[in-house]
Amino acid sequence: MNKMLKIGATTILTLGGAAHAQSSVTLYGLIDAGLTYTNSQISGTGGGHSKWEMTSGAVQYSRWGLRGAEDLGGGVKAIFTLESGFNLNTGQYSANMRLFNRLAYVGLSSRDYGALTLGRQTDSMVDFVAPLSLTGTEFGGTHFAHPLDNDNLNDSFQINNAVKYLSPNIAGFRFGGLYGFSNQAGEFANNRAYSFGISYVAGAWNFGAGYLALSSSARTPAQLNTNGAVTDTTGASLQGALTPTGVPLGVLASSQKTFGAGVNYTFGPAVAGFVYSHTKLSQFFQTGLSGTFQNFEGNIRYALTPAVELSGAYTYSRAGGNGGGGVPHWNQVSAMADYRFSRRTDVYIQGAWQRSSPSGTSPLGVAWINGVTAPASTTNQLEAAVGLKHRF
């Protein structure tokens, strides 16, 4: 009898251990802290003033999260991710009233058929185009973004109520799509989103393209459907810009349509790339005003040694529309040097210079580097940062 009990207990423990081994939950995160100098920012006292400040997320947004998977057999897994962005300097969430303000989804993943997930997620511009741009990577990040992050390549906002599919790698191809519901009765298209993209890797070449569409019926920020697909942003430059509440530009237009494509080529220790994106806003604030942004980015990064990485980008952006304000355009040059102490810890120094060249009386007539607290008082703005990043 005792022998049978021992055998039974051993069997239960063995099965329990096997089941435990097939499931995993991982705590992960990234902390980015540093000091930033800006030569000119508009302040409450008027005019432009230089500014020294301690910053969080000068390159990559500080965040922590939980990632889990359970093996269901046959190459299928149940998966989830919960991720929260925060300001290291204050300990506050980067978006009010959201515990997991960056990502929150659950779904199924198959090695043969791809992944289907539901929740708060990134769009296809972030998934397929951003990795080819320095703003969407650890080699440039926040300050390298295109004006107002108008194409969301720096992941300034995520999509709520989203159903998303990502394919497996099929002979170098990957594709995916997302739909974010408005969650409003009788207003199916009021603050909804949809997005799709594709990538292809062949030897030294890496291609990607994506599309994002937002729609809304809001006439003012107060009328925004706050249960819809897009309702807030972590991007500092959008806070207090054309949308004082911090919601992305496209949510307050009857529609936003963004398209982007890019290519990277690897040769030896270097990677060179080019990215183009186009954003069209229709009937901004339902006033009949429309506008466009076009962005052209050339970038390069070079591994000087296994520990030292150099990167740089030049971006030309132009805006246009029927608002009567002319056609402003921007030139921005950005550079960064990064030194890795280990796989998890590195220090960086970076800088960006932007010049805005407005035409007419455009309200976008001053320089404003993405991630800087306030615009310059003139058409030029210079930013420089030194910081430390740690991953866990």
XYZ file of C-alpha atoms in Angstrom:
392
model
C 0.000 0.000 0.000
C 2.777 2.397 0.973
C 4.589 1.473 -2.212
C 1.510 2.296 -4.307
C 1.115 5.649 -2.525
C 4.734 6.485 -3.197
C 4.359 5.601 -6.877
C 1.193 7.717 -7.121
C 2.808 10.698 -5.418
C 5.849 10.450 -7.655
C 3.630 10.350 -10.756
C 1.675 13.447 -9.657
C 4.853 15.388 -8.915
C 6.338 14.367 -12.269
C 3.232 15.437 -14.189
C 3.025 18.677 -12.211
C 6.648 19.438 -12.970
C 6.132 18.726 -16.669
C 3.089 20.993 -16.785
C 4.995 23.736 -14.973
C 7.902 23.431 -17.397
C 5.549 24.045 -20.338
C 4.352 27.379 -18.953
C 6.369 30.520 -18.299
C 5.904 34.079 -17.088
C 8.716 36.589 -17.604
C 9.186 39.949 -15.910
C 10.995 42.357 -18.220
C 11.646 46.046 -18.592
C 13.772 48.937 -19.782
C 14.907 52.036 -17.872
C 16.213 55.055 -19.778
C 17.366 58.074 -17.760
C 19.588 61.024 -18.572
C 20.186 64.756 -18.804
C 18.956 66.814 -21.757
C 19.896 70.306 -22.915
C 17.731 72.319 -25.294
C 18.876 75.677 -26.637
C 15.399 77.221 -26.946
C 11.984 76.461 -25.456
C 8.959 78.721 -25.115
C 8.054 79.235 -21.458
C 5.392 80.995 -19.418
C 7.606 84.071 -19.145
C 7.571 84.434 -22.913
C 10.253 84.080 -25.514
C 12.681 81.212 -25.857
C 14.976 79.999 -23.091
C 17.660 77.344 -22.887
C 16.857 74.461 -20.581
C 18.681 71.726 -18.673
C 16.467 68.907 -17.432
C 16.579 65.352 -16.171
C 14.661 63.184 -18.602
C 13.158 59.710 -18.782
C 13.015 57.991 -22.165
C 15.212 60.247 -24.290
C 15.896 57.246 -26.543
C 13.346 54.594 -25.526
C 10.321 54.965 -23.278
C 10.947 53.535 -19.788
C 8.682 50.524 -19.201
C 8.116 47.269 -17.359
C 5.968 44.309 -18.246
C 4.934 40.691 -17.883
C 5.089 38.228 -20.777
C 3.708 34.712 -20.547
C 3.175 31.578 -22.604
C 1.583 28.168 -22.055
C 2.341 25.267 -24.396
C -0.965 23.748 -25.534
C 0.634 21.119 -27.751
C 0.934 20.762 -31.492
C 3.035 23.905 -31.764
C 0.258 26.080 -30.303
C 0.717 28.365 -27.284
C -1.514 30.630 -25.247
C 0.302 33.957 -24.891
C -0.143 37.277 -23.110
C 1.716 40.567 -22.598
C 1.028 43.319 -20.073
C 3.283 46.374 -20.381
C 3.301 49.711 -18.567
C 5.234 52.851 -19.472
C 6.360 55.211 -16.715
C 8.345 58.360 -16.030
C 11.438 57.375 -14.079
C 11.884 60.849 -12.591
C 8.481 60.886 -10.881
C 7.438 57.231 -10.825
C 4.162 58.154 -12.530
C 2.434 56.229 -15.300
C 3.056 57.750 -18.733
C -0.716 57.765 -19.360
C -3.247 58.659 -16.686
C -5.688 56.050 -15.403
C -4.000 53.172 -17.262
C -2.058 50.510 -15.403
C -0.879 48.739 -18.570
C -0.815 51.787 -20.807
C 1.480 50.455 -23.536
C 0.375 46.873 -24.174
C -2.304 44.569 -22.773
C -3.290 41.550 -24.856
C -3.935 37.803 -24.818
C -4.099 35.321 -27.657
C -2.919 32.164 -29.379
C 0.344 31.627 -31.225
C 1.182 28.836 -33.669
C 4.558 28.140 -35.236
C 2.774 27.184 -38.475
C -0.106 29.683 -38.628
C 1.057 32.793 -36.765
C -0.465 34.663 -33.826
C -3.969 35.998 -33.158
C -4.234 38.401 -30.207
C -6.855 40.655 -28.607
C -6.398 43.821 -26.514
C -4.341 47.036 -26.580
C -1.636 46.639 -29.238
C 0.732 48.312 -31.724
C -0.285 49.068 -35.306
C 1.413 47.879 -38.500
C 3.406 51.100 -38.986
C 5.123 50.304 -35.678
C 5.494 46.596 -36.480
C 6.763 46.739 -40.075
C 8.136 50.226 -40.870
C 9.511 51.551 -37.562
C 12.336 48.929 -37.326
C 13.757 50.382 -40.560
C 13.788 53.938 -39.149
C 16.151 55.090 -36.422
C 13.253 56.647 -34.498
C 11.700 53.218 -34.045
C 14.865 51.613 -32.642
C 17.381 51.798 -29.812
C 19.795 53.522 -32.222
C 17.886 56.826 -32.272
C 14.521 56.780 -30.594
C 12.349 59.608 -29.335
C 14.275 62.697 -30.506
C 14.873 61.198 -33.958
C 11.118 61.050 -34.704
C 9.514 62.907 -37.591
C 7.710 66.173 -36.643
C 4.979 65.534 -34.031
C 5.589 61.819 -34.697
C 2.932 62.281 -37.369
C 3.394 58.723 -38.702
C 3.583 57.057 -35.246
C 6.914 55.392 -36.026
C 8.000 56.222 -32.470
C 4.970 54.352 -31.089
C 3.432 57.453 -29.482
C 0.033 55.758 -29.242
C -1.364 52.248 -29.256
C -4.693 50.816 -30.469
C -7.404 49.802 -27.983
C -10.066 47.124 -28.545
C -7.818 45.570 -31.196
C -7.902 42.185 -32.908
C -4.504 41.548 -34.481
C -2.933 38.850 -36.642
C 0.776 38.346 -37.372
C 1.896 35.609 -39.759
C 4.862 33.286 -39.295
C 7.963 33.724 -41.446
C 7.162 32.311 -44.897
C 10.282 32.211 -47.089
C 11.356 35.613 -45.745
C 7.871 37.170 -45.871
C 5.790 38.255 -42.882
C 2.465 40.073 -42.949
C -0.164 41.175 -40.479
C -3.183 43.306 -39.803
C -5.164 44.897 -36.983
C -8.679 46.232 -36.394
C -9.546 48.437 -33.413
C -13.250 48.688 -32.570
C -14.999 51.943 -31.610
C -16.994 50.096 -28.914
C -19.821 52.617 -29.333
C -23.434 51.649 -30.070
C -24.724 53.159 -33.294
C -21.317 54.709 -34.080
C -19.296 51.839 -35.531
C -16.790 54.166 -37.233
C -16.487 56.779 -34.457
C -12.877 56.399 -33.290
C -12.032 53.113 -34.921
C -8.720 52.019 -36.465
C -7.404 49.495 -38.917
C -3.902 48.738 -40.083
C -1.925 46.222 -42.125
C 1.659 45.654 -43.234
C 4.230 43.357 -44.791
C 7.981 42.750 -44.577
C 10.508 40.757 -46.571
C 14.076 39.780 -45.695
C 16.440 38.492 -48.384
C 20.111 38.262 -47.509
C 21.412 41.737 -46.714
C 18.105 43.408 -47.696
C 15.179 44.112 -45.380
C 11.987 45.674 -46.777
C 8.848 46.783 -44.940
C 5.601 48.644 -45.625
C 2.587 49.554 -43.510
C -0.739 51.391 -43.530
C -2.787 52.912 -40.694
C -6.256 54.469 -40.843
C -8.093 56.266 -38.013
C -11.571 57.773 -38.117
C -13.598 59.865 -35.691
C -16.742 61.992 -35.442
C -15.412 64.249 -32.670
C -15.652 68.004 -33.283
C -13.686 68.939 -30.150
C -11.419 67.017 -27.748
C -14.285 66.937 -25.221
C -16.485 65.056 -27.701
C -13.965 62.273 -28.306
C -15.275 58.727 -27.920
C -13.040 57.806 -24.983
C -13.906 54.107 -25.251
C -12.687 53.964 -28.842
C -9.598 52.684 -30.586
C -7.203 55.572 -29.835
C -7.620 57.812 -26.801
C -4.222 58.886 -25.463
C -0.532 59.124 -26.267
C 2.835 58.776 -24.557
C 4.528 61.079 -27.080
C 5.633 64.272 -25.339
C 5.546 66.490 -28.422
C 1.852 65.869 -29.005
C 1.013 67.000 -25.478
C -0.190 70.575 -25.751
C 0.570 70.875 -29.458
C -2.372 71.026 -31.835
C -4.298 68.796 -29.436
C -3.994 70.121 -25.855
C -5.545 67.021 -24.307
C -2.745 64.850 -25.662
C -4.845 62.791 -28.090
C -3.232 62.033 -31.475
C -3.914 64.350 -34.390
C -5.862 61.809 -36.423
C -8.475 61.150 -33.734
C -9.689 64.752 -34.014
C -9.908 64.593 -37.799
C -12.694 62.825 -39.646
C -9.952 60.522 -40.912
C -6.221 59.931 -40.829
C -4.535 57.803 -43.442
C -0.854 57.007 -42.994
C 1.298 54.984 -45.367
C 4.964 54.174 -44.969
C 7.676 52.016 -46.527
C 11.361 51.493 -45.958
C 14.426 49.458 -46.757
C 17.625 48.520 -44.898
C 20.819 47.144 -46.412
C 23.532 45.496 -44.291
C 27.157 45.581 -45.430
C 29.855 44.447 -43.023
C 29.390 46.227 -39.679
C 27.109 48.887 -41.184
C 23.363 49.143 -41.875
C 22.020 51.866 -44.178
C 18.357 52.630 -44.660
C 15.716 54.834 -46.218
C 12.135 55.412 -45.020
C 9.259 57.327 -46.585
C 5.923 58.056 -44.924
C 2.838 60.060 -45.822
C 0.020 61.120 -43.479
C -3.208 62.752 -44.603
C -5.639 64.388 -42.164
C -9.142 65.218 -43.401
C -11.532 67.750 -41.847
C -9.445 68.500 -38.782
C -11.780 69.346 -35.862
C -14.557 68.818 -38.463
C -13.841 72.311 -39.793
C -13.175 71.292 -43.375
C -9.433 71.937 -42.949
C -7.207 69.167 -44.243
C -3.489 68.599 -44.175
C -0.670 66.278 -45.115
C 2.778 65.373 -43.819
C 5.478 63.768 -45.938
C 8.688 62.457 -44.385
C 11.906 61.340 -46.105
C 14.545 59.765 -43.848
C 17.991 58.498 -44.679
C 19.848 56.724 -41.883
C 22.961 54.728 -41.135
C 24.438 52.917 -38.167
C 27.916 51.480 -37.805
C 29.324 49.028 -35.243
C 32.721 50.574 -34.627
C 33.537 47.764 -32.165
C 31.349 45.077 -30.564
C 30.692 47.588 -27.759
C 30.487 50.901 -29.660
C 27.667 51.753 -32.070
C 27.431 54.992 -34.056
C 24.242 56.114 -35.807
C 22.887 59.112 -37.649
C 19.902 60.265 -39.692
C 18.779 63.098 -41.913
C 15.034 63.746 -42.252
C 13.241 66.122 -44.580
C 9.547 66.666 -43.804
C 6.951 68.893 -45.404
C 3.375 69.739 -44.543
C 0.610 70.986 -46.774
C -3.119 71.600 -46.696
C -5.988 73.943 -47.331
C -5.770 75.845 -44.072
C -4.252 78.911 -45.709
C -1.075 78.775 -43.673
C 1.422 78.018 -46.398
C 3.599 74.941 -46.743
C 6.052 74.580 -43.833
C 8.883 72.110 -44.066
C 11.526 70.790 -41.700
C 15.142 69.657 -41.952
C 16.540 67.606 -39.079
C 19.978 66.104 -38.531
C 20.424 63.616 -35.665
C 23.404 61.621 -34.373
C 24.101 59.188 -31.538
C 26.971 57.204 -30.030
C 26.293 54.247 -27.734
C 28.676 52.232 -25.551
C 27.623 48.870 -24.125
C 28.981 47.835 -20.758
C 27.106 44.540 -21.176
C 24.138 43.073 -23.032
C 21.830 44.816 -20.588
C 23.482 48.148 -19.749
C 24.749 50.931 -22.007
C 25.441 54.670 -21.992
C 24.710 57.046 -24.857
C 25.215 60.579 -26.067
C 23.005 61.992 -28.779
C 21.933 65.249 -30.370
C 19.425 66.611 -32.869
C 19.163 69.900 -34.741
C 15.956 70.935 -36.471
C 15.163 73.883 -38.712
C 11.608 74.766 -39.674
C 11.122 76.775 -42.853
C 7.529 78.006 -42.878
C 5.682 79.651 -45.705
C 2.980 82.231 -45.066
C 1.525 82.289 -41.556
C 1.543 78.583 -40.732
C 1.029 77.745 -37.004
C 3.769 75.136 -37.499
C 6.292 77.874 -38.142
C 8.659 77.116 -35.251
C 11.027 74.203 -34.651
C 9.954 71.463 -32.241
C 12.076 68.340 -31.835
C 9.975 65.355 -30.813
C 10.195 64.551 -27.103
C 11.256 68.088 -26.141
C 8.836 69.672 -23.647
C 8.031 72.814 -25.664
C 8.710 74.280 -29.120
C 11.440 76.808 -29.812
C 10.655 80.497 -30.141
C 12.413 80.525 -33.517
C 12.777 78.318 -36.555
C 15.804 76.498 -35.046
C 16.082 74.112 -32.113
C 19.041 72.101 -30.820
C 18.834 69.203 -28.362
C 21.627 67.178 -26.749
C 21.301 64.315 -24.268
C 23.504 61.955 -22.315
C 21.989 58.991 -20.552
C 22.053 55.451 -19.233
C 19.839 52.539 -20.296
C 19.341 49.282 -18.438
C 17.262 46.269 -19.503
C 16.018 43.499 -17.272
